[in-house]
Amino acid sequence: MLYINGRFLTRPMTGVERYAYNMCKAMAENHLPFTIICPHSPIQECYNISILPIIKYGYGSSHFWEQCILPFFFINKKNYMIICFTGLGSIFIRNKIMTIHDLSFLENPKWFSRSYFLWYKLMTPIAVKTSKHIITVSEYSKREIMRFYPFLKSQNISIIHNATDKKIFYSQPKSSATTDCFVLAVSSLDPRKNFNRLIEAFSGISNCKLYIVGARHHVFTKQDNNSCGQDNIYYLGRVTDEELASLYNQAVCFIFPSLYEGFGLPPLEAMSCGCPVLASDIPVIREVCGEAALYFDPYNVNDIKCAITQYLNESDVIKEKMRQKGFSNILRFSWENSAQELAKIIEEVWKKQKDCE
């Protein structure tokens, strides 16, 4: 029997929760048999669970439920496997497949609160050693995992990409009511997302506005993003997926200045909506966006500013070419393909487990 760790359903949908949710939907649509186990806590309204097989067990929504309550569900159970799509998973459950999206907490601990860093530094290698297989989301993240945890063998790590929800993120006609010329940025407001440099770069750009979508999370160190004092920069906070899709469609371009990612989904969402992408020239974004983005040095404020100015001054022909490259690039990624890749991995892990019995 295949189970999914469903703690993510009790949390707001950010990057890793979105991955878990869309993987579960794709698995259900591909008729892969599984059951999601989640605690007796309210499921967030942002998740449509109508096609998802869910059972509730135990109480709480924190790591305590995952580490200490969930393992009791599997007492006396045999021939099962549980997948954790959002990281970790209980260290007391050995029949599990664990997902590592990135190791940013090891790359730069200063980006995170001390308690978050210490928890994941302690628990991640234990969870890795007690897992049957590791899933990650990019070739870059796989290299990072093997760099920080050299005891892992390459064949025990598989890549299953993110993708966009094509029912939400797609190209729509420009609204005639939209008069603002704005550049869009989307991400949680944490230091590695590099918004301070973006805001500094936007100073002096008077012919366009910057809209920033995202909320700050408590696990990150404090960063005074709200002190820029520029009247052409607007913080929209958290928005619905439908509102986000509308913003992608109305923006003149999307900018992604991140310093570190495991994958980087927002650029693909923007491309799906026909919004040209300006992005950090870092390996993982090159891997995901290919030739479909205009790249800049994320550590160089002037380079960020030059990329924005260059794009705004480009001809309509060049801008349309970028849109078309974006549409071509997103064809490389789909949740259906990711679900099919997962099915192969599960089959291989089951076979290895039976061979060892």
Short mmCIF file of C-alpha atoms in Angstrom, two decimals:
data_model
loop_
_atom_site.label_atom_id
_atom_site.label_comp_id
_atom_site.label_asym_id
_atom_site.label_seq_id
_atom_site.Cartn_x
_atom_site.Cartn_y
_atom_site.Cartn_z
CA MET A 1 0.00 0.00 0.00
CA LEU A 2 1.27 3.47 -0.91
CA TYR A 3 0.74 6.40 1.46
CA ILE A 4 1.50 10.13 1.21
CA ASN A 5 2.49 12.28 4.18
CA GLY A 6 -0.35 14.82 4.07
CA ARG A 7 0.84 17.33 6.67
CA PHE A 8 1.25 19.81 3.81
CA LEU A 9 -2.55 20.07 3.48
CA THR A 10 -2.70 21.84 6.86
CA ARG A 11 -0.29 24.58 5.72
CA PRO A 12 -0.67 27.50 3.29
CA MET A 13 0.38 26.67 -0.26
CA THR A 14 3.92 27.86 -0.88
CA GLY A 15 6.57 26.21 -3.07
CA VAL A 16 7.00 22.77 -1.49
CA GLU A 17 3.30 22.44 -0.64
CA ARG A 18 2.43 23.27 -4.24
CA TYR A 19 4.76 20.49 -5.40
CA ALA A 20 3.14 17.98 -3.03
CA TYR A 21 -0.40 19.01 -3.97
CA ASN A 22 0.18 18.87 -7.72
CA MET A 23 2.02 15.56 -7.50
CA CYS A 24 -0.95 14.08 -5.60
CA LYS A 25 -3.42 15.46 -8.14
CA ALA A 26 -1.39 14.07 -11.04
CA MET A 27 -1.13 10.68 -9.34
CA ALA A 28 -4.91 10.60 -8.84
CA GLU A 29 -5.55 11.64 -12.46
CA ASN A 30 -3.16 8.90 -13.61
CA HIS A 31 -5.09 6.38 -11.46
CA LEU A 32 -2.12 5.53 -9.26
CA PRO A 33 -3.44 3.93 -6.05
CA PHE A 34 -2.45 5.82 -2.87
CA THR A 35 -3.86 7.26 0.35
CA ILE A 36 -2.97 10.59 1.93
CA ILE A 37 -2.59 10.57 5.72
CA CYS A 38 -3.01 13.93 7.43
CA PRO A 39 -3.63 15.02 11.03
CA HIS A 40 -7.01 15.99 12.47
CA SER A 41 -6.35 19.66 11.70
CA PRO A 42 -8.25 21.92 9.30
CA ILE A 43 -7.24 21.48 5.67
CA GLN A 44 -6.39 24.82 4.08
CA GLU A 45 -9.05 26.18 1.72
CA CYS A 46 -6.51 26.66 -1.09
CA TYR A 47 -6.48 22.89 -1.73
CA ASN A 48 -9.19 21.24 -3.82
CA ILE A 49 -9.25 17.77 -2.28
CA SER A 50 -12.32 16.45 -4.11
CA ILE A 51 -10.33 13.80 -6.04
CA LEU A 52 -7.80 13.02 -3.31
CA PRO A 53 -8.15 9.91 -1.10
CA ILE A 54 -7.57 11.23 2.44
CA ILE A 55 -7.67 9.69 5.89
CA LYS A 56 -7.02 11.53 9.14
CA TYR A 57 -4.91 10.17 11.95
CA GLY A 58 -3.79 11.79 15.19
CA TYR A 59 -3.70 15.44 16.14
CA GLY A 60 -1.43 18.39 15.50
CA SER A 61 0.08 19.88 12.36
CA SER A 62 3.69 20.38 13.36
CA HIS A 63 6.85 18.32 13.07
CA PHE A 64 5.74 16.58 16.28
CA TRP A 65 2.84 14.90 14.43
CA GLU A 66 5.13 13.91 11.58
CA GLN A 67 7.93 12.56 13.75
CA CYS A 68 6.11 11.14 16.77
CA ILE A 69 2.42 10.53 15.95
CA LEU A 70 2.43 9.35 12.34
CA PRO A 71 4.77 6.35 12.96
CA PHE A 72 2.14 4.73 15.21
CA PHE A 73 -0.17 4.41 12.19
CA PHE A 74 2.24 1.89 10.67
CA ILE A 75 2.67 -0.36 13.71
CA ASN A 76 2.01 -3.97 12.63
CA LYS A 77 1.59 -2.89 9.00
CA LYS A 78 3.60 -4.63 6.29
CA ASN A 79 4.12 -4.07 2.57
CA TYR A 80 3.68 -0.31 2.68
CA MET A 81 5.60 2.72 1.49
CA ILE A 82 5.12 6.38 2.43
CA ILE A 83 6.23 9.36 0.37
CA CYS A 84 7.02 12.76 1.84
CA PHE A 85 6.95 15.39 -0.89
CA THR A 86 7.82 18.36 1.31
CA GLY A 87 11.04 17.22 2.98
CA LEU A 88 12.12 15.15 5.98
CA GLY A 89 9.43 12.62 6.84
CA SER A 90 9.52 10.66 10.06
CA ILE A 91 12.95 9.30 10.94
CA PHE A 92 11.17 6.38 12.66
CA ILE A 93 9.62 5.17 9.40
CA ARG A 94 12.12 3.38 7.20
CA ASN A 95 9.78 2.38 4.38
CA LYS A 96 9.72 5.89 2.97
CA ILE A 97 10.71 7.97 -0.03
CA MET A 98 11.86 11.45 0.94
CA THR A 99 11.98 14.64 -1.14
CA ILE A 100 14.75 17.23 -0.80
CA HIS A 101 13.89 20.39 -2.72
CA ASP A 102 17.08 22.23 -1.87
CA LEU A 103 19.75 22.57 0.82
CA SER A 104 19.73 26.34 1.13
CA PHE A 105 19.93 26.10 4.92
CA LEU A 106 23.37 24.51 4.52
CA GLU A 107 24.44 26.80 1.69
CA ASN A 108 23.86 29.89 3.82
CA PRO A 109 22.57 29.44 7.39
CA LYS A 110 22.23 33.24 7.78
CA TRP A 111 19.20 33.17 5.50
CA PHE A 112 17.22 31.30 8.16
CA SER A 113 16.31 31.51 11.82
CA ARG A 114 18.72 29.67 14.09
CA SER A 115 16.06 27.18 15.25
CA TYR A 116 15.14 26.30 11.65
CA PHE A 117 18.77 25.84 10.66
CA LEU A 118 19.61 23.65 13.65
CA TRP A 119 16.51 21.48 13.22
CA TYR A 120 17.13 20.74 9.54
CA LYS A 121 20.88 20.39 9.96
CA LEU A 122 20.25 17.70 12.58
CA MET A 123 17.26 15.94 11.05
CA THR A 124 17.96 15.93 7.31
CA PRO A 125 20.93 13.49 7.29
CA ILE A 126 19.07 11.17 9.67
CA ALA A 127 15.97 11.26 7.47
CA VAL A 128 18.14 10.62 4.40
CA LYS A 129 19.80 7.59 5.99
CA THR A 130 16.43 6.13 7.03
CA SER A 131 14.87 6.53 3.54
CA LYS A 132 14.67 3.96 0.77
CA HIS A 133 15.07 6.57 -1.94
CA ILE A 134 15.50 10.33 -2.40
CA ILE A 135 13.55 12.52 -4.80
CA THR A 136 14.75 15.97 -5.81
CA VAL A 137 13.59 18.52 -8.37
CA SER A 138 16.60 19.40 -10.55
CA GLU A 139 20.02 18.23 -11.63
CA TYR A 140 21.46 21.13 -9.65
CA SER A 141 19.76 20.01 -6.44
CA LYS A 142 20.95 16.46 -7.01
CA ARG A 143 24.55 17.71 -7.23
CA GLU A 144 24.04 19.74 -4.05
CA ILE A 145 22.67 16.73 -2.18
CA MET A 146 25.66 14.63 -3.18
CA ARG A 147 28.02 17.47 -2.23
CA PHE A 148 26.62 17.85 1.28
CA TYR A 149 25.81 14.15 1.83
CA PRO A 150 28.57 12.25 -0.01
CA PHE A 151 27.48 8.94 1.53
CA LEU A 152 24.51 8.95 -0.90
CA LYS A 153 24.90 7.14 -4.20
CA SER A 154 23.72 8.77 -7.41
CA GLN A 155 21.39 5.86 -8.24
CA ASN A 156 19.53 6.45 -4.98
CA ILE A 157 18.51 9.97 -6.01
CA SER A 158 15.91 10.60 -8.71
CA ILE A 159 14.81 13.86 -10.31
CA ILE A 160 11.11 14.65 -10.62
CA HIS A 161 10.56 18.16 -11.92
CA ASN A 162 8.07 20.79 -10.91
CA ALA A 163 5.57 21.95 -13.53
CA THR A 164 2.81 24.54 -13.86
CA ASP A 165 -0.92 24.05 -13.42
CA LYS A 166 -2.05 24.69 -16.99
CA LYS A 167 -5.67 25.10 -15.90
CA ILE A 168 -4.68 28.22 -13.96
CA PHE A 169 -1.51 29.56 -15.55
CA TYR A 170 -2.14 30.17 -19.24
CA SER A 171 -2.01 33.11 -21.65
CA GLN A 172 -5.04 35.39 -21.52
CA PRO A 173 -5.95 38.53 -23.49
CA LYS A 174 -4.62 41.74 -21.99
CA SER A 175 -7.27 43.54 -19.95
CA SER A 176 -8.34 46.84 -21.47
CA ALA A 177 -8.80 48.15 -17.92
CA THR A 178 -5.10 47.75 -17.17
CA THR A 179 -3.20 50.99 -17.62
CA ASP A 180 -0.23 50.43 -15.33
CA CYS A 181 3.12 49.45 -16.79
CA PHE A 182 4.52 47.12 -14.16
CA VAL A 183 7.25 44.53 -13.69
CA LEU A 184 6.18 41.59 -11.53
CA ALA A 185 8.21 39.75 -8.88
CA VAL A 186 6.83 36.73 -7.03
CA SER A 187 8.33 34.91 -4.04
CA SER A 188 8.33 34.62 -0.28
CA LEU A 189 10.09 37.65 1.16
CA ASP A 190 13.24 36.08 2.53
CA PRO A 191 16.90 37.11 2.12
CA ARG A 192 17.91 34.57 -0.53
CA LYS A 193 15.18 35.90 -2.83
CA ASN A 194 17.30 39.06 -3.14
CA PHE A 195 14.54 41.67 -3.11
CA ASN A 196 16.72 44.32 -1.48
CA ARG A 197 18.98 44.43 -4.54
CA LEU A 198 15.97 44.40 -6.85
CA ILE A 199 14.46 47.36 -5.00
CA GLU A 200 17.74 49.24 -5.17
CA ALA A 201 18.01 48.47 -8.87
CA PHE A 202 14.51 49.82 -9.46
CA SER A 203 15.45 53.24 -8.11
CA GLY A 204 15.72 55.59 -11.03
CA ILE A 205 13.34 53.58 -13.21
CA SER A 206 10.49 56.07 -13.44
CA ASN A 207 8.55 54.77 -16.45
CA CYS A 208 7.43 51.51 -14.83
CA LYS A 209 6.23 50.16 -11.49
CA LEU A 210 7.35 47.10 -9.56
CA TYR A 211 4.68 44.81 -8.07
CA ILE A 212 5.96 42.33 -5.46
CA VAL A 213 3.79 39.33 -4.55
CA GLY A 214 4.66 37.24 -1.50
CA ALA A 215 4.58 37.01 2.27
CA ARG A 216 7.40 36.81 4.77
CA HIS A 217 7.66 33.52 6.69
CA HIS A 218 8.78 33.21 10.29
CA VAL A 219 11.55 30.70 9.47
CA PHE A 220 13.57 33.35 7.68
CA THR A 221 15.75 36.02 9.21
CA LYS A 222 14.25 39.49 9.30
CA GLN A 223 14.82 41.73 6.35
CA ASP A 224 13.57 45.28 6.11
CA ASN A 225 11.99 45.06 2.67
CA ASN A 226 9.33 47.61 3.49
CA SER A 227 11.70 50.50 4.07
CA CYS A 228 12.56 51.25 0.45
CA GLY A 229 10.57 54.50 0.40
CA GLN A 230 9.94 54.33 -3.35
CA ASP A 231 6.49 55.29 -4.60
CA ASN A 232 6.75 53.09 -7.70
CA ILE A 233 7.08 49.83 -5.70
CA TYR A 234 3.99 48.04 -4.40
CA TYR A 235 3.83 45.06 -2.01
CA LEU A 236 0.73 43.01 -2.77
CA GLY A 237 1.28 40.33 -0.13
CA ARG A 238 -0.16 36.85 -0.68
CA VAL A 239 -2.67 36.53 -3.56
CA THR A 240 -4.79 33.68 -4.92
CA ASP A 241 -3.56 31.61 -7.86
CA GLU A 242 -6.21 33.19 -10.07
CA GLU A 243 -5.09 36.70 -9.08
CA LEU A 244 -1.47 35.70 -9.65
CA ALA A 245 -2.26 34.36 -13.12
CA SER A 246 -3.95 37.67 -13.96
CA LEU A 247 -0.87 39.60 -12.77
CA TYR A 248 1.44 37.43 -14.89
CA ASN A 249 -0.75 38.15 -17.89
CA GLN A 250 -0.86 41.92 -17.34
CA ALA A 251 2.82 42.45 -16.41
CA VAL A 252 5.26 43.74 -19.02
CA CYS A 253 7.75 41.18 -17.74
CA PHE A 254 8.55 38.99 -14.76
CA ILE A 255 11.78 39.33 -12.78
CA PHE A 256 13.31 36.61 -10.61
CA PRO A 257 16.43 37.85 -8.75
CA SER A 258 16.89 34.84 -6.45
CA LEU A 259 20.37 33.91 -5.17
CA TYR A 260 19.61 30.22 -4.58
CA GLU A 261 16.85 27.81 -5.66
CA GLY A 262 16.23 24.11 -5.83
CA PHE A 263 14.13 24.58 -8.96
CA GLY A 264 12.45 27.99 -9.33
CA LEU A 265 8.80 27.55 -10.34
CA PRO A 266 7.60 31.18 -10.72
CA PRO A 267 9.55 31.76 -13.98
CA LEU A 268 7.73 28.77 -15.54
CA GLU A 269 4.37 30.10 -14.33
CA ALA A 270 5.20 33.44 -15.95
CA MET A 271 6.20 31.76 -19.22
CA SER A 272 2.96 29.75 -19.20
CA CYS A 273 1.07 33.06 -19.10
CA GLY A 274 3.12 34.56 -21.92
CA CYS A 275 5.07 36.86 -19.61
CA PRO A 276 8.75 37.32 -20.64
CA VAL A 277 11.22 36.40 -17.90
CA LEU A 278 14.30 38.23 -16.57
CA ALA A 279 16.19 35.96 -14.17
CA SER A 280 19.31 35.40 -12.07
CA ASP A 281 22.20 33.86 -13.92
CA ILE A 282 22.62 30.92 -11.55
CA PRO A 283 22.98 27.25 -12.61
CA VAL A 284 19.55 25.99 -11.58
CA ILE A 285 17.68 28.82 -13.33
CA ARG A 286 19.73 28.20 -16.48
CA GLU A 287 18.68 24.55 -16.18
CA VAL A 288 14.98 25.38 -15.81
CA CYS A 289 14.63 28.38 -18.15
CA GLY A 290 17.17 27.49 -20.83
CA GLU A 291 17.30 30.03 -23.66
CA ALA A 292 13.90 31.49 -22.77
CA ALA A 293 15.04 34.11 -20.24
CA LEU A 294 17.14 37.28 -20.17
CA TYR A 295 19.80 36.72 -17.50
CA PHE A 296 21.59 39.09 -15.11
CA ASP A 297 24.10 38.87 -12.26
CA PRO A 298 21.90 38.80 -9.10
CA TYR A 299 24.73 40.17 -6.94
CA ASN A 300 25.22 43.23 -9.15
CA VAL A 301 22.58 45.94 -8.66
CA ASN A 302 23.62 47.76 -11.81
CA ASP A 303 23.36 44.58 -13.88
CA ILE A 304 19.82 43.98 -12.59
CA LYS A 305 18.90 47.57 -13.47
CA CYS A 306 20.46 47.27 -16.93
CA ALA A 307 18.50 44.07 -17.63
CA ILE A 308 15.21 45.77 -16.72
CA THR A 309 16.04 48.86 -18.76
CA GLN A 310 17.22 46.77 -21.69
CA TYR A 311 14.02 44.77 -21.77
CA LEU A 312 11.74 47.82 -21.43
CA ASN A 313 13.52 49.41 -24.41
CA GLU A 314 13.38 46.29 -26.60
CA SER A 315 11.22 46.26 -29.74
CA ASP A 316 7.87 44.49 -29.78
CA VAL A 317 9.41 41.91 -32.12
CA ILE A 318 12.10 40.94 -29.58
CA LYS A 319 9.55 40.84 -26.75
CA GLU A 320 7.31 38.55 -28.79
CA LYS A 321 10.27 36.24 -29.50
CA MET A 322 10.88 35.96 -25.75
CA ARG A 323 7.21 35.07 -25.22
CA GLN A 324 7.40 32.33 -27.83
CA LYS A 325 10.62 30.93 -26.36
CA GLY A 326 8.85 30.78 -23.02
CA PHE A 327 5.93 28.83 -24.48
CA SER A 328 8.39 26.36 -26.04
CA ASN A 329 10.36 25.96 -22.82
CA ILE A 330 7.42 25.02 -20.61
CA LEU A 331 6.64 22.05 -22.85
CA ARG A 332 9.56 20.28 -21.15
CA PHE A 333 7.63 20.10 -17.87
CA SER A 334 4.28 18.56 -16.95
CA TRP A 335 2.78 17.07 -13.80
CA GLU A 336 1.57 14.07 -15.82
CA ASN A 337 5.14 13.24 -16.83
CA SER A 338 6.30 13.77 -13.25
CA ALA A 339 3.64 11.36 -11.96
CA GLN A 340 4.71 8.76 -14.51
CA GLU A 341 8.35 9.14 -13.44
CA LEU A 342 7.29 8.68 -9.82
CA ALA A 343 5.41 5.49 -10.69
CA LYS A 344 8.62 4.04 -12.18
CA ILE A 345 10.61 4.98 -9.07
CA ILE A 346 8.04 3.40 -6.75
CA GLU A 347 8.11 0.19 -8.79
CA GLU A 348 11.92 0.05 -8.59
CA VAL A 349 11.95 0.73 -4.85
CA TRP A 350 9.30 -1.96 -4.25
CA LYS A 351 11.35 -4.44 -6.27
CA LYS A 352 14.54 -3.70 -4.33
CA GLN A 353 12.69 -4.03 -1.05
CA LYS A 354 11.23 -7.41 -1.98
CA ASP A 355 14.63 -8.63 -3.19
CA CYS A 356 16.09 -7.77 0.22
CA GLU A 357 13.39 -9.64 2.14
#
